[in-house]
Backbone as a ProteinNet text record, in pm:
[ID]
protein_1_A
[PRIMARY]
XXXXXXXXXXXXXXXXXXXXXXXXXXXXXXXXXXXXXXXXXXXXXXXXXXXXXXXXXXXXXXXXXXXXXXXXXXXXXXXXXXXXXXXXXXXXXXXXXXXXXXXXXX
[TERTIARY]
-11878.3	-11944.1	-11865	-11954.4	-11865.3	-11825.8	-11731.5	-11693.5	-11769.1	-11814	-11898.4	-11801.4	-11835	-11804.6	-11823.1	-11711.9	-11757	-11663	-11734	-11663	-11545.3	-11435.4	-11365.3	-11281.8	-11329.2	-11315.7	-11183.8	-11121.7	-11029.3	-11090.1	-11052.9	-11081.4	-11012.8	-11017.9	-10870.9	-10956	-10905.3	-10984.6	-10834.8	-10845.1	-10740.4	-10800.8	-10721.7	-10748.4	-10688.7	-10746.4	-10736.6	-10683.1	-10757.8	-10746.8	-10881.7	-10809.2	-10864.9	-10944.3	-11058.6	-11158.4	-11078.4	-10932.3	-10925.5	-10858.5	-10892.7	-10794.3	-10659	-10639.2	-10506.9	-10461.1	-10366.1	-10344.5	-10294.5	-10341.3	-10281.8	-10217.4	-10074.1	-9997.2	-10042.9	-10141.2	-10232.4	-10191.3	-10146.7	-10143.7	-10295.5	-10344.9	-10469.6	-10479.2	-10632.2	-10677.6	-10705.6	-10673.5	-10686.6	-10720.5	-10832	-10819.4	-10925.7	-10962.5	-11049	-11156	-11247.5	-11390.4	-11411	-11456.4	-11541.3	-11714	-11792.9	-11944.4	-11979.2	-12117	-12191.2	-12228	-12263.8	-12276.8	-12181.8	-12260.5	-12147.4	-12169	-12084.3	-12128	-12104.2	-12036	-12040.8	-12194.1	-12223.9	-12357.5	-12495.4	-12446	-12558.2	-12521	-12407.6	-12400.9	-12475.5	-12447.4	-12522.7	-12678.9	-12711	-12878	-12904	-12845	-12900.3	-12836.5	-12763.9	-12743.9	-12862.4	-12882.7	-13026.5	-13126.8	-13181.3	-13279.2	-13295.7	-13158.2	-13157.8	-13185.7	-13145.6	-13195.8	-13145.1	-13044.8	-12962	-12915.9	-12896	-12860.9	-12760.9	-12663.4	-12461.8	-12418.3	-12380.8	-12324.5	-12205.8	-12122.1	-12067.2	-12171	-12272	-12385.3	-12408.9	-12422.8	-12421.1	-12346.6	-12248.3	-12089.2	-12115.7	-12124.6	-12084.4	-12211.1	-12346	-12486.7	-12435.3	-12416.2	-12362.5	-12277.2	-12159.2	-12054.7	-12070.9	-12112	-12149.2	-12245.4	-12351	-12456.5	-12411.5	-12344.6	-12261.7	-12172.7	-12114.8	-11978.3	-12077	-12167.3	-12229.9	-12346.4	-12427.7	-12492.7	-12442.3	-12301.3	-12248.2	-12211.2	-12161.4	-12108.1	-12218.6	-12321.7	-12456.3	-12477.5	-12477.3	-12535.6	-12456	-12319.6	-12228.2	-12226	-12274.5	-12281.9	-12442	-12542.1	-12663.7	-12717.3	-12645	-12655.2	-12576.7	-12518.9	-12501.4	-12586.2	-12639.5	-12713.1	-12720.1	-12557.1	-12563.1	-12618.2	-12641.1	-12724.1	-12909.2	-12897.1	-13051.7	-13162.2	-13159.4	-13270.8	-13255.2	-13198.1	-13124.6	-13161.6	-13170.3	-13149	-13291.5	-13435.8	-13535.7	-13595.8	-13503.1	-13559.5	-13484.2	-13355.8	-13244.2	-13309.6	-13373.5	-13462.1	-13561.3	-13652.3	-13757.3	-13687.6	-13585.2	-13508	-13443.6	-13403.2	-13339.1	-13457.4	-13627	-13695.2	-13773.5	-13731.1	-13841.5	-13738.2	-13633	-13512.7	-13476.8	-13516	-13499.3	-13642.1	-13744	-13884.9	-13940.2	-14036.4	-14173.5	-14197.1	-14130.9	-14224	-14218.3	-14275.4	-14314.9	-14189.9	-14072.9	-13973	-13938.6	-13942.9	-13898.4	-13762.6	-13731	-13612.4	-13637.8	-13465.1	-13435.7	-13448.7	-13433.8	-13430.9	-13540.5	-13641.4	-13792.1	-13862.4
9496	9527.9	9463.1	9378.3	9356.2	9388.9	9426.9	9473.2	9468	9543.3	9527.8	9520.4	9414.5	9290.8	9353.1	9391.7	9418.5	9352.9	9340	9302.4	9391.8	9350.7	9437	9406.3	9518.8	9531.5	9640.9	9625.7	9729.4	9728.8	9862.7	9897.6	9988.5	9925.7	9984.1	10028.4	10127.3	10213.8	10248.7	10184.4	10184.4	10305.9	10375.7	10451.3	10370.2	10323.9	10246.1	10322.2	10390.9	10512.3	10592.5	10724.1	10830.7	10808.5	10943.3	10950.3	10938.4	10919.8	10926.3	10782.2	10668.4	10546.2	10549.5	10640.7	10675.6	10599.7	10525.8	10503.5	10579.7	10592.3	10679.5	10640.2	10716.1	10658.3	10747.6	10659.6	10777.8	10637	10703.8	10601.5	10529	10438.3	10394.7	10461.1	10457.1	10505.3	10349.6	10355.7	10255.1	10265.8	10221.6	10255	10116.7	10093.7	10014.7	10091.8	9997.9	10024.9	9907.9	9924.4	9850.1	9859.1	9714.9	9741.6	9631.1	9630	9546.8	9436.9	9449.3	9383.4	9299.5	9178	9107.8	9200	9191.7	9291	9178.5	9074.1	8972.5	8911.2	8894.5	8813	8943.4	9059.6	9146.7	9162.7	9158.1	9123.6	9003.2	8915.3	8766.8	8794.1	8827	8865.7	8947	9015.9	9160.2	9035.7	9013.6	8923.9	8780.4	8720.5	8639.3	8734.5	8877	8900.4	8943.7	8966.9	9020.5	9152.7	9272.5	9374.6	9470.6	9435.3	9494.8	9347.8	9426.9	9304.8	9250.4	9372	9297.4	9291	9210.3	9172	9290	9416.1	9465.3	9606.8	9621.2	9706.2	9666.1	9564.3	9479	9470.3	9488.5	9530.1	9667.8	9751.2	9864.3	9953.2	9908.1	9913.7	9903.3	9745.6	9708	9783.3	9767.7	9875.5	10022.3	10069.2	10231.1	10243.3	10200.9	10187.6	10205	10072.7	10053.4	10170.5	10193.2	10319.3	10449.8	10490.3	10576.6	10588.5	10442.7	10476.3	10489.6	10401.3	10433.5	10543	10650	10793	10902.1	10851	10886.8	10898.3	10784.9	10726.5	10799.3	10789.7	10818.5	10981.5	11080.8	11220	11246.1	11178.4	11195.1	11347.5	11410.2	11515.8	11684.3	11621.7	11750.8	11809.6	11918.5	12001.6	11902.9	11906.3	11802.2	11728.3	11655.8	11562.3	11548.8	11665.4	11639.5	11655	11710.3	11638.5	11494.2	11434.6	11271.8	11166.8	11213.7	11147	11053.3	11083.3	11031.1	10992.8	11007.8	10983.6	10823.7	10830.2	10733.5	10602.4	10662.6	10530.3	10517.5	10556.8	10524.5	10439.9	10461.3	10373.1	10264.4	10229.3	10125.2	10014	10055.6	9991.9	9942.2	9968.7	9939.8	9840.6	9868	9770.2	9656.7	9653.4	9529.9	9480.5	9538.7	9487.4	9439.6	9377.8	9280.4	9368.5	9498.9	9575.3	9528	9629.3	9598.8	9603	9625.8	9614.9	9558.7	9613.5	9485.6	9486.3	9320.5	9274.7	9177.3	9165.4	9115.2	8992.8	8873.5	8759.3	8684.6	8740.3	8716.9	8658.2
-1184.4	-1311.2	-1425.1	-1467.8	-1627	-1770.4	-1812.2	-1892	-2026	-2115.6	-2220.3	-2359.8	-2441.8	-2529.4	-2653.5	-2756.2	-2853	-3017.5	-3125.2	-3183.1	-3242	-3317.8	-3322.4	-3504.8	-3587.4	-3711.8	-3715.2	-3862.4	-3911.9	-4051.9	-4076.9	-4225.5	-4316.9	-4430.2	-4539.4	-4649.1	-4644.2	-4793.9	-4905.9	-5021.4	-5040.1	-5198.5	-5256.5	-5355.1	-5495.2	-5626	-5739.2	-5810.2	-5861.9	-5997.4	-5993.7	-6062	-6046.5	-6162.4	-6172.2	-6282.9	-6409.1	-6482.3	-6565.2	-6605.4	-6525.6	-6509.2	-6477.1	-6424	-6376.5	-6270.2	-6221.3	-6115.7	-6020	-5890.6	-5778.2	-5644.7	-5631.2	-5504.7	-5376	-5331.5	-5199.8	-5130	-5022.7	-4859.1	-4892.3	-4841.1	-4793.6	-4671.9	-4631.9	-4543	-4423.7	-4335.4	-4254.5	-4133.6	-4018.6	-3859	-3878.2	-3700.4	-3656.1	-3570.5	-3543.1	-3480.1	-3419.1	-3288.9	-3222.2	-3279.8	-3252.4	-3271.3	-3196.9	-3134.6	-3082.3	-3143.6	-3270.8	-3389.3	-3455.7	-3458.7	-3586	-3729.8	-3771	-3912.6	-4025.5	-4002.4	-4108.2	-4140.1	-4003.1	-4005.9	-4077.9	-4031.3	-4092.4	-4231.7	-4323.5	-4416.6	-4532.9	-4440.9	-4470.6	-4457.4	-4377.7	-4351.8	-4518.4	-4462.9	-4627.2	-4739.5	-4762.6	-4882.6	-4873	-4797.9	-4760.6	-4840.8	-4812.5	-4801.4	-4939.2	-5028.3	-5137.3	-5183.7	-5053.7	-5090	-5235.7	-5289.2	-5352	-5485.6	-5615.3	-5699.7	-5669.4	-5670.2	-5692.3	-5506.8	-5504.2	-5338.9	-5347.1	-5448.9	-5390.4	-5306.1	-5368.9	-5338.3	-5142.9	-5178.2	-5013.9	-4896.3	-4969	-4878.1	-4841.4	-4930.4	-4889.5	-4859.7	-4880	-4768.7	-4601.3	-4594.3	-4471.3	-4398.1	-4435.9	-4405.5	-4353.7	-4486.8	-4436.6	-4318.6	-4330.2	-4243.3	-4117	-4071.2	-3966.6	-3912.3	-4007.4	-3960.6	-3916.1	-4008.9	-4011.5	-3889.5	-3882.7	-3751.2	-3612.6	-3654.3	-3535.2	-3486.1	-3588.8	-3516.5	-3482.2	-3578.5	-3553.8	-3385.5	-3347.1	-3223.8	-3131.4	-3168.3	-3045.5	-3032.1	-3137.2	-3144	-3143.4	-3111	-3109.7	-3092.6	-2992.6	-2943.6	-3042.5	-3122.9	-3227.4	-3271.9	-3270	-3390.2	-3542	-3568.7	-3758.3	-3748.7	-3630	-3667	-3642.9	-3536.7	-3482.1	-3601.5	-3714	-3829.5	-3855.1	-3849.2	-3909.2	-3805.6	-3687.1	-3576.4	-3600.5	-3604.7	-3587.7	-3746.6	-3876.3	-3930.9	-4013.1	-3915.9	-3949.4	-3826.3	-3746.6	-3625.5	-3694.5	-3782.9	-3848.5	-4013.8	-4057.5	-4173.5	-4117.2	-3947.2	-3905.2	-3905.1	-3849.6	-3829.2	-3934.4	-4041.4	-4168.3	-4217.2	-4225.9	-4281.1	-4182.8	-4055.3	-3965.7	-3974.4	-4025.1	-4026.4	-4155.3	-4077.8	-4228.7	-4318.2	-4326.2	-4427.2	-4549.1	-4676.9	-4828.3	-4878.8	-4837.8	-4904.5	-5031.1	-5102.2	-5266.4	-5306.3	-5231.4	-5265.5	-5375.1	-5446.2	-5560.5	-5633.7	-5474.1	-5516.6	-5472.3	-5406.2	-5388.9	-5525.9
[MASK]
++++++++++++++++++++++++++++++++++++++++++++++++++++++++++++++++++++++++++++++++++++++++++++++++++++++++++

């Protein structure tokens, strides 16, 4: 059986300043994730498609999405999630699909 192939991301959440422009000495937050997915290239797609004005909107669409469907997926079976579950497969398919979507740079 062969081993299944995944890409392999790290991610740093680093803290700027607080609500008052303050600067703050917080560790960053840092770990990695495996995904099936290139996530650069699904980046590039959504920035192609123009769903969002500012490309940082785009980043962090992409991103979350990703992190988020993934734990989604991998806890499918929680209670927290079982409202979310079928309505987050009906938001994957409208956003990978022809729909009416109105993007920006159309």
């Amino acid at each position: 059986m062969s081993e299944k192939r995944a890409h392999e991301y790290e991610v740093t959440f680093k803290y700027l300043k607080d609500n008052k422009g303050e600067t703050v000495d917080q560790e960053p937050a840092a770990f990695t994730f495996q995904n099936h997915d290139n996530v650069f290239k699904i980046i590039d797609i959504l920035t192609e498609k123009g769903l969002f004005k500012e490309k940082e909107q785009t980043l962090q669409f992409a991103i979350g999405l990703k992190l988020f469907g993934d734990i989604l997926m991998k806890n499918r079976d929680m209670e927290l999630f079982s409202d979310l579950q079928p309505a987050f497969v009906q938001f994957m398919k409208k956003l990978k699909g022809k729909s009416s979507l109105t993007y920006y740079n159309k």
